[in-house]
Structures are given as structure tokens and as C-alpha cells.
mmCIF file of C-alpha atoms and ligand atoms in Angstrom:
data_model
loop_
_atom_site.group_PDB
_atom_site.id
_atom_site.type_symbol
_atom_site.label_atom_id
_atom_site.label_comp_id
_atom_site.label_asym_id
_atom_site.label_seq_id
_atom_site.Cartn_x
_atom_site.Cartn_y
_atom_site.Cartn_z
ATOM 1 C CA MET Z 1483 40.720 21.172 34.726
ATOM 2 C CA THR Z 1484 40.268 18.686 37.970
ATOM 3 C CA ASP Z 1485 41.382 15.357 36.992
ATOM 4 C CA ILE Z 1486 38.101 14.114 39.596
ATOM 5 C CA LEU Z 1487 34.781 15.353 40.610
ATOM 6 C CA ILE Z 1488 32.578 14.093 42.380
ATOM 7 C CA ILE Z 1489 29.004 14.377 42.637
ATOM 8 C CA GLY Z 1490 27.755 13.969 46.473
ATOM 9 C CA GLY Z 1491 28.974 14.182 49.657
ATOM 10 C CA GLY Z 1492 27.944 11.428 51.833
ATOM 11 C CA PRO Z 1493 29.853 8.399 52.325
ATOM 12 C CA ALA Z 1494 29.887 7.088 48.942
ATOM 13 C CA GLY Z 1495 31.685 10.265 47.816
ATOM 14 C CA LEU Z 1496 33.857 11.072 50.353
ATOM 15 C CA THR Z 1497 35.325 8.115 50.914
ATOM 16 C CA ALA Z 1498 35.692 8.477 47.146
ATOM 17 C CA ALA Z 1499 37.374 11.915 47.398
ATOM 18 C CA ILE Z 1500 39.636 9.926 50.678
ATOM 19 C CA TYR Z 1501 41.258 7.238 47.897
ATOM 20 C CA ALA Z 1502 41.436 9.722 45.049
ATOM 21 C CA ALA Z 1503 43.037 12.752 46.886
ATOM 22 C CA ARG Z 1504 45.150 10.308 48.591
ATOM 23 C CA ALA Z 1505 46.449 8.834 45.431
ATOM 24 C CA GLY Z 1506 48.108 12.278 44.083
ATOM 25 C CA LYS Z 1507 44.374 13.576 42.280
ATOM 26 C CA SER Z 1508 43.154 17.017 42.200
ATOM 27 C CA VAL Z 1509 39.605 16.469 44.132
ATOM 28 C CA ILE Z 1510 36.612 17.928 43.920
ATOM 29 C CA VAL Z 1511 33.211 16.895 45.528
ATOM 30 C CA CYS Z 1512 30.079 19.314 44.471
ATOM 31 C CA GLU Z 1513 27.438 18.490 47.659
ATOM 32 C CA ARG Z 1514 23.492 20.594 46.878
ATOM 33 C CA GLU Z 1515 22.431 19.967 50.534
ATOM 34 C CA CYS Z 1516 24.519 18.868 53.424
ATOM 35 C CA LEU Z 1517 27.522 16.743 53.651
ATOM 36 C CA GLY Z 1518 27.553 13.369 55.228
ATOM 37 C CA GLY Z 1519 24.647 12.592 52.822
ATOM 38 C CA GLN Z 1520 22.100 10.420 54.380
ATOM 39 C CA ILE Z 1521 23.765 9.635 57.238
ATOM 40 C CA ALA Z 1522 24.282 13.131 58.593
ATOM 41 C CA GLN Z 1523 20.280 12.301 59.315
ATOM 42 C CA ALA Z 1524 20.608 9.196 61.484
ATOM 43 C CA HIS Z 1525 20.165 9.789 65.037
ATOM 44 C CA ARG Z 1526 22.815 7.244 65.758
ATOM 45 C CA VAL Z 1527 24.682 4.673 64.108
ATOM 46 C CA ARG Z 1528 25.957 1.543 65.985
ATOM 47 C CA ASN Z 1529 26.861 -0.810 63.214
ATOM 48 C CA TYR Z 1530 29.693 0.886 60.999
ATOM 49 C CA PRO Z 1531 33.015 -0.808 62.319
ATOM 50 C CA GLY Z 1532 34.932 0.871 64.859
ATOM 51 C CA PHE Z 1533 32.558 2.653 65.910
ATOM 52 C CA SER Z 1534 29.708 1.299 68.116
ATOM 53 C CA ASP Z 1535 28.037 4.361 69.164
ATOM 54 C CA ILE Z 1536 28.156 7.691 67.188
ATOM 55 C CA SER Z 1537 25.755 10.280 65.867
ATOM 56 C CA GLY Z 1538 24.928 10.395 62.127
ATOM 57 C CA ILE Z 1539 26.193 14.311 62.004
ATOM 58 C CA GLU Z 1540 29.498 13.380 64.114
ATOM 59 C CA LEU Z 1541 30.115 10.537 61.601
ATOM 60 C CA GLY Z 1542 29.522 12.550 58.489
ATOM 61 C CA ASP Z 1543 31.386 15.370 60.068
ATOM 62 C CA ALA Z 1544 34.495 12.708 60.863
ATOM 63 C CA PHE Z 1545 34.324 11.596 56.571
ATOM 64 C CA CYS Z 1546 34.175 15.132 55.791
ATOM 65 C CA ALA Z 1547 37.109 16.256 57.660
ATOM 66 C CA HIS Z 1548 39.319 13.336 56.703
ATOM 67 C CA ALA Z 1549 38.693 14.039 52.848
ATOM 68 C CA MET Z 1550 39.508 17.530 53.189
ATOM 69 C CA ASP Z 1551 42.625 16.171 55.363
ATOM 70 C CA ALA Z 1552 43.415 13.971 52.820
ATOM 71 C CA GLY Z 1553 43.533 17.194 50.255
ATOM 72 C CA ALA Z 1554 39.584 17.397 48.399
ATOM 73 C CA GLN Z 1555 38.043 21.109 47.508
ATOM 74 C CA ILE Z 1556 33.911 20.632 48.864
ATOM 75 C CA GLU Z 1557 31.963 23.414 47.035
ATOM 76 C CA PHE Z 1558 28.447 23.444 48.053
ATOM 77 C CA THR Z 1559 26.419 23.761 45.020
ATOM 78 C CA SER Z 1560 24.321 21.977 43.298
ATOM 79 C CA VAL Z 1561 25.275 19.996 39.874
ATOM 80 C CA GLN Z 1562 22.658 20.827 37.063
ATOM 81 C CA SER Z 1563 24.004 18.622 33.728
ATOM 82 C CA LEU Z 1564 27.267 16.996 32.909
ATOM 83 C CA LYS Z 1565 28.850 16.546 29.401
ATOM 84 C CA LYS Z 1566 31.453 14.787 27.979
ATOM 85 C CA GLU Z 1567 32.957 16.303 25.523
ATOM 86 C CA ALA Z 1568 34.473 15.338 22.028
ATOM 87 C CA ASP Z 1569 38.236 15.488 23.805
ATOM 88 C CA GLY Z 1570 36.994 12.850 26.621
ATOM 89 C CA THR Z 1571 36.770 15.957 29.351
ATOM 90 C CA PHE Z 1572 33.667 15.775 31.318
ATOM 91 C CA THR Z 1573 32.367 19.615 31.528
ATOM 92 C CA VAL Z 1574 29.869 20.094 34.763
ATOM 93 C CA LEU Z 1575 27.794 22.784 35.345
ATOM 94 C CA THR Z 1576 27.038 23.896 38.688
ATOM 95 C CA ASP Z 1577 24.467 26.977 40.073
ATOM 96 C CA ASP Z 1578 28.310 28.451 40.607
ATOM 97 C CA GLY Z 1579 29.752 27.875 37.219
ATOM 98 C CA THR Z 1580 31.364 25.182 35.397
ATOM 99 C CA ILE Z 1581 34.037 22.551 36.176
ATOM 100 C CA GLU Z 1582 35.813 20.641 33.960
ATOM 101 C CA ALA Z 1583 37.469 17.427 34.989
ATOM 102 C CA LEU Z 1584 38.600 14.001 33.795
ATOM 103 C CA ALA Z 1585 36.616 12.002 35.613
ATOM 104 C CA VAL Z 1586 33.145 11.852 37.211
ATOM 105 C CA ILE Z 1587 32.206 9.813 40.082
ATOM 106 C CA PHE Z 1588 28.594 9.753 40.680
ATOM 107 C CA ALA Z 1589 27.316 9.667 44.382
ATOM 108 C CA GLY Z 1590 24.014 11.208 44.442
ATOM 109 C CA GLY Z 1591 22.267 8.835 46.279
ATOM 110 C CA ALA Z 1592 19.246 9.075 46.760
ATOM 111 C CA LYS Z 1593 15.643 11.126 47.920
ATOM 112 C CA PRO Z 1594 13.005 10.420 50.628
ATOM 113 C CA ARG Z 1595 10.372 8.229 49.052
ATOM 114 C CA LEU Z 1596 6.835 9.601 49.489
ATOM 115 C CA LEU Z 1597 3.572 8.275 51.225
ATOM 116 C CA GLY Z 1598 1.896 9.299 47.882
ATOM 117 C CA ALA Z 1599 -1.084 10.735 50.472
ATOM 118 C CA ASP Z 1600 -3.599 13.336 49.826
ATOM 119 C CA ARG Z 1601 -1.915 16.533 51.210
ATOM 120 C CA GLU Z 1602 1.174 15.081 51.730
ATOM 121 C CA THR Z 1603 3.250 17.345 49.959
ATOM 122 C CA GLU Z 1604 0.550 20.483 50.844
ATOM 123 C CA LEU Z 1605 1.658 19.503 54.379
ATOM 124 C CA VAL Z 1606 5.391 19.482 54.421
ATOM 125 C CA GLY Z 1607 7.071 21.881 56.929
ATOM 126 C CA LYS Z 1608 3.164 21.912 58.699
ATOM 127 C CA GLY Z 1609 3.328 18.339 60.240
ATOM 128 C CA ILE Z 1610 4.907 16.412 57.161
ATOM 129 C CA SER Z 1611 8.312 15.703 57.382
ATOM 130 C CA TYR Z 1612 11.165 13.646 55.843
ATOM 131 C CA CYS Z 1613 13.909 14.191 59.116
ATOM 132 C CA ALA Z 1614 13.397 13.598 62.345
ATOM 133 C CA LEU Z 1615 16.891 14.740 62.950
ATOM 134 C CA CYS Z 1616 16.162 18.301 61.481
ATOM 135 C CA ASP Z 1617 12.448 18.666 62.564
ATOM 136 C CA GLY Z 1618 12.068 16.432 65.779
ATOM 137 C CA GLU Z 1619 12.544 19.711 68.064
ATOM 138 C CA PHE Z 1620 9.532 21.744 66.538
ATOM 139 C CA TYR Z 1621 7.041 18.906 68.046
ATOM 140 C CA ARG Z 1622 8.515 18.933 71.301
ATOM 141 C CA ASP Z 1623 6.337 17.667 73.843
ATOM 142 C CA LYS Z 1624 3.351 16.696 70.966
ATOM 143 C CA ASN Z 1625 1.980 13.714 69.607
ATOM 144 C CA ALA Z 1626 3.865 12.403 66.745
ATOM 145 C CA ALA Z 1627 3.878 9.644 64.435
ATOM 146 C CA VAL Z 1628 6.173 7.653 62.449
ATOM 147 C CA VAL Z 1629 5.361 5.724 59.526
ATOM 148 C CA GLY Z 1630 7.888 2.861 57.460
ATOM 149 C CA GLY Z 1631 9.688 0.044 58.911
ATOM 150 C CA GLY Z 1632 13.666 0.323 58.324
ATOM 151 C CA ASN Z 1633 16.016 0.962 60.077
ATOM 152 C CA THR Z 1634 15.687 5.153 59.663
ATOM 153 C CA ALA Z 1635 11.841 4.726 60.871
ATOM 154 C CA VAL Z 1636 13.070 2.790 63.841
ATOM 155 C CA SER Z 1637 15.675 5.131 64.612
ATOM 156 C CA ASP Z 1638 13.477 8.703 64.231
ATOM 157 C CA ALA Z 1639 11.170 6.900 66.368
ATOM 158 C CA VAL Z 1640 13.553 6.502 68.946
ATOM 159 C CA PHE Z 1641 14.927 10.046 68.980
ATOM 160 C CA LEU Z 1642 11.489 11.649 68.576
ATOM 161 C CA ALA Z 1643 10.651 9.547 72.053
ATOM 162 C CA ASP Z 1644 12.841 11.484 73.586
ATOM 163 C CA ILE Z 1645 11.294 15.046 72.304
ATOM 164 C CA CYS Z 1646 7.588 14.175 72.061
ATOM 165 C CA ARG Z 1647 4.889 13.920 74.648
ATOM 166 C CA SER Z 1648 4.340 10.176 72.610
ATOM 167 C CA VAL Z 1649 5.322 8.393 69.839
ATOM 168 C CA THR Z 1650 3.312 5.424 67.571
ATOM 169 C CA LEU Z 1651 5.094 4.134 64.928
ATOM 170 C CA ILE Z 1652 3.083 2.687 62.160
ATOM 171 C CA HIS Z 1653 4.022 0.305 59.717
ATOM 172 C CA ARG Z 1654 2.437 -2.159 56.487
ATOM 173 C CA ARG Z 1655 3.487 -5.364 58.110
ATOM 174 C CA ASN Z 1656 4.165 -7.195 61.336
ATOM 175 C CA ASP Z 1657 7.802 -7.683 60.287
ATOM 176 C CA PHE Z 1658 10.027 -5.510 60.501
ATOM 177 C CA ARG Z 1659 13.192 -4.934 57.939
ATOM 178 C CA ALA Z 1660 15.286 -2.829 60.953
ATOM 179 C CA GLU Z 1661 17.650 -4.078 63.052
ATOM 180 C CA LYS Z 1662 16.422 -6.521 65.784
ATOM 181 C CA ALA Z 1663 18.490 -4.524 68.426
ATOM 182 C CA ASP Z 1664 17.270 -1.020 67.818
ATOM 183 C CA LEU Z 1665 13.656 -2.430 67.688
ATOM 184 C CA GLU Z 1666 13.855 -3.810 71.325
ATOM 185 C CA ILE Z 1667 15.351 -0.379 72.603
ATOM 186 C CA LEU Z 1668 12.293 1.100 70.860
ATOM 187 C CA LYS Z 1669 9.928 -1.407 72.846
ATOM 188 C CA LYS Z 1670 11.345 -0.882 75.966
ATOM 189 C CA MET Z 1671 10.603 2.970 75.665
ATOM 190 C CA PRO Z 1672 7.633 4.319 77.797
ATOM 191 C CA ASN Z 1673 5.782 7.109 75.468
ATOM 192 C CA VAL Z 1674 6.284 4.999 72.252
ATOM 193 C CA SER Z 1675 3.166 2.883 70.900
ATOM 194 C CA ILE Z 1676 3.715 0.207 67.647
ATOM 195 C CA LEU Z 1677 1.359 -0.134 65.216
ATOM 196 C CA THR Z 1678 1.000 -3.169 62.528
ATOM 197 C CA PRO Z 1679 -0.203 -3.559 60.633
ATOM 198 C CA TYR Z 1680 -1.433 -0.322 59.766
ATOM 199 C CA THR Z 1681 -1.143 2.135 56.552
ATOM 200 C CA VAL Z 1682 -1.613 5.565 56.522
ATOM 201 C CA GLN Z 1683 -5.023 6.445 54.532
ATOM 202 C CA ASP Z 1684 -5.110 9.902 54.550
ATOM 203 C CA ILE Z 1685 -3.683 13.134 56.351
ATOM 204 C CA CYS Z 1686 -6.807 16.147 58.109
ATOM 205 C CA GLY Z 1687 -6.053 18.720 59.990
ATOM 206 C CA LYS Z 1688 -6.843 22.660 58.395
ATOM 207 C CA ASP Z 1689 -3.876 24.055 58.157
ATOM 208 C CA CYS Z 1690 -1.314 21.485 59.669
ATOM 209 C CA VAL Z 1691 -0.689 17.949 60.417
ATOM 210 C CA GLU Z 1692 -3.880 17.205 63.344
ATOM 211 C CA GLU Z 1693 -5.048 13.611 62.263
ATOM 212 C CA LEU Z 1694 -4.242 10.611 60.799
ATOM 213 C CA LYS Z 1695 -7.297 7.774 59.072
ATOM 214 C CA LEU Z 1696 -5.097 4.899 59.646
ATOM 215 C CA SER Z 1697 -6.585 1.249 58.040
ATOM 216 C CA GLU Z 1698 -5.835 -2.203 59.637
ATOM 217 C CA ALA Z 1699 -4.065 -3.506 56.844
ATOM 218 C CA GLN Z 1700 -5.872 -7.108 56.723
ATOM 219 C CA THR Z 1701 -9.684 -6.172 58.192
ATOM 220 C CA GLY Z 1702 -9.541 -2.543 56.400
ATOM 221 C CA LYS Z 1703 -10.636 -1.146 59.939
ATOM 222 C CA ALA Z 1704 -10.255 2.442 59.847
ATOM 223 C CA GLU Z 1705 -8.765 4.018 62.831
ATOM 224 C CA ILE Z 1706 -7.923 8.125 63.567
ATOM 225 C CA LEU Z 1707 -5.041 8.910 64.954
ATOM 226 C CA GLN Z 1708 -4.720 12.044 66.629
ATOM 227 C CA VAL Z 1709 -0.843 13.661 66.053
ATOM 228 C CA SER Z 1710 0.922 17.153 65.404
ATOM 229 C CA ALA Z 1711 3.643 15.462 63.056
ATOM 230 C CA LEU Z 1712 4.093 12.835 60.630
ATOM 231 C CA PHE Z 1713 7.803 11.559 60.291
ATOM 232 C CA VAL Z 1714 7.479 9.762 56.997
ATOM 233 C CA ALA Z 1715 10.679 7.275 57.112
ATOM 234 C CA LEU Z 1716 9.733 4.834 53.979
ATOM 235 C CA GLY Z 1717 13.121 4.918 52.317
ATOM 236 C CA ARG Z 1718 14.814 6.382 49.254
ATOM 237 C CA VAL Z 1719 14.534 6.185 45.505
ATOM 238 C CA ALA Z 1720 17.575 6.465 43.620
ATOM 239 C CA ASP Z 1721 17.800 10.550 41.629
ATOM 240 C CA CYS Z 1722 19.716 9.523 38.393
ATOM 241 C CA ALA Z 1723 18.464 11.675 36.252
ATOM 242 C CA LEU Z 1724 21.674 13.882 35.772
ATOM 243 C CA ILE Z 1725 23.442 10.412 34.348
ATOM 244 C CA LYS Z 1726 20.178 8.688 32.415
ATOM 245 C CA ASP Z 1727 22.103 9.216 29.203
ATOM 246 C CA MET Z 1728 24.882 8.404 30.126
ATOM 247 C CA ALA Z 1729 24.764 4.907 32.344
ATOM 248 C CA GLU Z 1730 22.065 1.877 32.125
ATOM 249 C CA LEU Z 1731 19.344 2.380 34.665
ATOM 250 C CA ASP Z 1732 17.376 -0.803 36.075
ATOM 251 C CA GLU Z 1733 13.899 -0.821 36.337
ATOM 252 C CA SER Z 1734 13.506 0.485 39.881
ATOM 253 C CA GLY Z 1735 15.345 3.531 38.611
ATOM 254 C CA TYR Z 1736 19.463 2.648 40.161
ATOM 255 C CA VAL Z 1737 22.306 2.548 37.888
ATOM 256 C CA LEU Z 1738 23.852 -0.846 36.385
ATOM 257 C CA THR Z 1739 27.309 -0.670 37.292
ATOM 258 C CA GLY Z 1740 30.571 -2.731 36.394
ATOM 259 C CA ALA Z 1741 32.015 -4.358 39.420
ATOM 260 C CA ASP Z 1742 34.490 -1.907 39.588
ATOM 261 C CA CYS Z 1743 31.500 0.703 39.307
ATOM 262 C CA SER Z 1744 31.877 1.882 36.260
ATOM 263 C CA VAL Z 1745 29.005 2.736 33.660
ATOM 264 C CA LYS Z 1746 28.819 2.152 29.863
ATOM 265 C CA MET Z 1747 30.724 6.097 29.550
ATOM 266 C CA PRO Z 1748 34.400 5.237 29.977
ATOM 267 C CA GLY Z 1749 35.649 8.259 32.784
ATOM 268 C CA LEU Z 1750 32.268 7.943 34.335
ATOM 269 C CA TYR Z 1751 32.077 6.314 37.828
ATOM 270 C CA VAL Z 1752 28.855 4.786 40.189
ATOM 271 C CA ALA Z 1753 29.176 4.800 43.893
ATOM 272 C CA GLY Z 1754 26.826 4.636 46.701
ATOM 273 C CA ASP Z 1755 22.791 4.088 47.156
ATOM 274 C CA CYS Z 1756 21.471 5.443 43.907
ATOM 275 C CA ARG Z 1757 23.786 1.853 42.424
ATOM 276 C CA ALA Z 1758 21.846 -1.240 41.627
ATOM 277 C CA LYS Z 1759 22.968 -3.751 44.563
ATOM 278 C CA GLY Z 1760 21.916 -5.925 46.905
ATOM 279 C CA ILE Z 1761 22.155 -4.213 50.229
ATOM 280 C CA ARG Z 1762 22.429 -0.085 50.837
ATOM 281 C CA GLN Z 1763 24.667 0.309 54.082
ATOM 282 C CA LEU Z 1764 26.778 2.786 55.445
ATOM 283 C CA THR Z 1765 29.322 0.557 54.833
ATOM 284 C CA THR Z 1766 28.524 -0.914 51.574
ATOM 285 C CA ALA Z 1767 28.687 2.802 50.442
ATOM 286 C CA THR Z 1768 32.363 3.343 51.698
ATOM 287 C CA SER Z 1769 33.214 0.329 50.224
ATOM 288 C CA ASP Z 1770 31.635 1.537 46.332
ATOM 289 C CA GLY Z 1771 33.289 4.923 47.421
ATOM 290 C CA THR Z 1772 36.692 3.411 47.705
ATOM 291 C CA VAL Z 1773 36.288 0.799 44.603
ATOM 292 C CA ALA Z 1774 35.283 3.960 42.230
ATOM 293 C CA GLY Z 1775 37.872 6.002 43.791
ATOM 294 C CA ILE Z 1776 40.238 3.721 42.655
ATOM 295 C CA ALA Z 1777 39.013 2.824 39.492
ATOM 296 C CA ALA Z 1778 38.321 7.044 38.433
ATOM 297 C CA CYS Z 1779 42.254 6.831 39.419
ATOM 298 C CA ASN Z 1780 43.345 4.408 37.297
ATOM 299 C CA TYR Z 1781 41.370 5.812 34.057
ATOM 300 C CA ILE Z 1782 42.995 8.535 34.434
ATOM 301 C CA ASP Z 1783 46.543 7.335 34.712
ATOM 302 C CA HIS Z 1784 45.922 5.368 31.289
ATOM 303 C CA ILE Z 1785 44.479 8.128 28.845
HETATM 304 P P1 LIG O 53 14.081 0.517 54.124
HETATM 305 O O1 LIG O 53 15.160 0.037 55.040
HETATM 306 O O2 LIG O 53 14.098 0.025 52.757
HETATM 307 O O3 LIG O 53 12.895 0.669 54.942
HETATM 308 C C1 LIG O 53 11.670 1.328 54.009
HETATM 309 C C2 LIG O 53 10.313 1.217 55.127
HETATM 310 O O4 LIG O 53 9.411 1.822 54.171
HETATM 311 C C3 LIG O 53 10.375 -0.480 55.233
HETATM 312 O O5 LIG O 53 9.837 -1.370 55.824
HETATM 313 C C4 LIG O 53 8.960 -0.735 53.924
HETATM 314 O O6 LIG O 53 8.142 -1.731 54.367
HETATM 315 C C5 LIG O 53 8.415 1.079 54.140
HETATM 316 N N1 LIG O 53 7.685 1.582 53.011
HETATM 317 C C6 LIG O 53 8.447 1.343 51.387
HETATM 318 N N2 LIG O 53 6.708 1.829 50.913
HETATM 319 C C7 LIG O 53 6.318 2.085 51.819
HETATM 320 C C8 LIG O 53 4.594 2.268 51.910
HETATM 321 N N3 LIG O 53 4.383 2.952 49.931
HETATM 322 N N4 LIG O 53 3.930 2.267 52.630
HETATM 323 C C9 LIG O 53 4.478 1.923 54.131
HETATM 324 N N5 LIG O 53 5.207 1.325 54.001
HETATM 325 C C10 LIG O 53 6.400 1.581 52.682
HETATM 326 O O7 LIG O 53 14.765 1.948 54.039
HETATM 327 P P2 LIG O 53 15.229 3.128 55.643
HETATM 328 O O8 LIG O 53 14.817 2.236 56.646
HETATM 329 O O9 LIG O 53 15.419 4.031 55.127
HETATM 330 O O10 LIG O 53 17.065 2.556 55.460
HETATM 331 C C11 LIG O 53 17.787 2.244 53.970
HETATM 332 C C12 LIG O 53 18.842 1.614 53.854
HETATM 333 O O11 LIG O 53 19.393 3.057 54.988
HETATM 334 C C13 LIG O 53 18.481 0.590 54.590
HETATM 335 O O12 LIG O 53 19.621 -0.161 54.069
HETATM 336 C C14 LIG O 53 19.271 0.983 56.405
HETATM 337 O O13 LIG O 53 19.428 -0.246 56.925
HETATM 338 C C15 LIG O 53 19.863 2.109 56.316
HETATM 339 N N6 LIG O 53 19.786 2.474 57.262
HETATM 340 C C16 LIG O 53 21.003 2.549 57.938
HETATM 341 C C17 LIG O 53 21.096 3.174 59.444
HETATM 342 C C18 LIG O 53 21.946 2.696 60.899
HETATM 343 O O14 LIG O 53 22.990 1.746 60.672
HETATM 344 N N7 LIG O 53 21.849 2.981 61.857
HETATM 345 C C19 LIG O 53 20.153 4.096 59.906
HETATM 346 C C20 LIG O 53 19.183 4.527 58.559
HETATM 347 C C21 LIG O 53 19.031 4.216 57.473
HETATM 348 P P3 LIG O 53 8.333 -3.026 53.911
HETATM 349 O O15 LIG O 53 8.922 -3.390 55.067
HETATM 350 O O16 LIG O 53 6.577 -3.600 53.475
HETATM 351 O O17 LIG O 53 8.866 -3.180 52.708
#
């Protein structure tokens, strides 16, 4: 029996782990993919206080090392189900066995939003990617495109411009959600083109991505762009299926919580990008982790 089981080893989960472990609780963090979560895929992070410019991997590693130093145990495993027992404890079934816990913090983050184009899923790994940092090197000296207008899209395009022959950023509006400072860096790169307002209509190629059929959003004018890769950076969607019966979700699938990150199931807390909130940033994820970690400790101290 562990005191607190945390599902998700991103910034929210690891911050919760730091607070709970430092409060003397036994803590297990279950992560199925990569520690650091979404931030580990960010090329550079320039808006986390104290670090004016750091790679996402370095920052994610630092979060992880800090959680382990504080005493948290990290398990690389996928959580299959979560059940509240009659005695008030939680039973968590993972790929590697069962863990029992007094309280659970769900910090499962979100998964990439798909473009929805025909052949998108079929061509994953054959030119379609959702992670520039992971797959960019496969397209060294090739022509690549990025679709999206947020921080991820712009940061991916900056990263790819140093690897690829050319990078075209395609966005459906003329205005970007991305931070202006990063957009200005991108605009100055000699091998980068920005196409707005354009949408990707079709992904074409025999066995791999060879060209994209684009459409000008206002006039519908068609255009062909020859590229070997399309990096899809359209944000993320919440992945809360695991706790859907224990918490209320909003219409977009995000978990509605109290100010202390609690949900209707006592002893369950939700932190990070999967939580319904106005602003999803690294700093708001670590803020949620702080609140959920402290709230889970208080819950255990009073049961
Ligand atoms: P995001 O901010 O939600 O941006 C998603 C982009 O995709 C938007 O420009 C959106 O267009 C576009 N989009 C969504 N669905 C689309 C569709 N079906 N077809 C075409 N375009 C579509 O996502 P993100 O860039 O991944 O960022 C997620 C969060 O992480 C943000 O809060 C961001 O600031 C943060 N982040 C921070 C850093 C950093 O600090 N270094 C790095 C990466 C991410 P519209 O604008 O038209 O809606």
C-alpha cells in the first residue's frame, strides 16, 4: 500500500510527487511513455521562471531528478484501470501488476489532436509525425511542413529549420496563438516559409508522404506543396477515459475539479492539462501539481 499513486510523469505529476514526498508520504509515479510529458518534446522552453532558455528534455529530466531526490518512486508502466474499494482505498491495475493506494492524483495530460485528413493515420512514421524532436532527424536535408499556429507548431518549425532543407508552416488563420517573440525568431530563418490562411486538404504519396494538397482558407484556391514530412502540431486533447466514471467532464472531455483539484470521488485529484481550465502552460501544470499534491496529503492525514 502506497500513500499516493500519481498517474502521469509530466510537470503536473512530478510536481505533485515532489510536494507529497517532501511531506513524508510514500509516492509512486506511473508513466507509460516519457518522463517530463509534453514538455520533453519541446525544443526550447523560454517561459519557465528561472530558465530563460532551456531544452524541454533538460527541464523534464530536472523535474524527474527532483521528484526522485525527494523520495518518489517512478514506475514505467501503463495504468489499465482504477477502482475505489469499499474500504476507501484505490486499486490500480497496471501492465505490471496491481498497486494499492490511499489517494490517487491523475495527471494524465493529453494526446495529440489529429488533423483528420485521409491517410493521416496510415502514414504515421512514413512522413506524418506528432513529435518534431523525436522524428525531425529522419527528415534531415528534406523539405518538411508543420501544421498549426500555437507554441508547439512555431517551436517545432524553428527546430526543424536547423535540420531540414526547407520548412513550411501552414496555419488556418493569419493570427497565431504562439508567442510573438518565438514567431519573430522563426520569420528570420532563411529556409522557412509561412503559409496563412491555409488548410491541409489531403496528404498524398505512394508509400510515404510526397505532397500535400492545400487550400487557401478564404478563396478555396488549391495549391500543392511537395514535402517528405508533415509535423502535426494542433494541440492536444484530454485523455481522461480512465477516470470518466469518477469525475465530471466538460463538453470537451476535460475534468471539472474544485479549486483544490478534487473531483466527486473522495481521494482522487486531477492536475495538469487534463483539467478543465482557461490556460494550459507549463507553469499552470506545475501549479496544479502543487495544489493536488498538498490536497492529497491533507486527505490522507484526515481519513
Ligand atoms: P494550441 O496552443 O492549442 O494550438 C493549436 C493550434 O492548432 C492552433 O493554432 C489552432 O488553430 C490549430 N488547430 C487546432 N485544430 C486544428 C485543425 N483541425 N486544423 C487546423 N488547425 C488546427 O496547442 P500547442 O501549440 O500544442 O500548445 C499547447 C499548450 O502548450 C499551449 O498552452 C502552449 O502555450 C503550451 N506550449 C508551451 C511551450 C513553451 O512554453 N515552450 C511549447 C509548446 C507548447 P487556431 O489558432 O485557429 O485555433
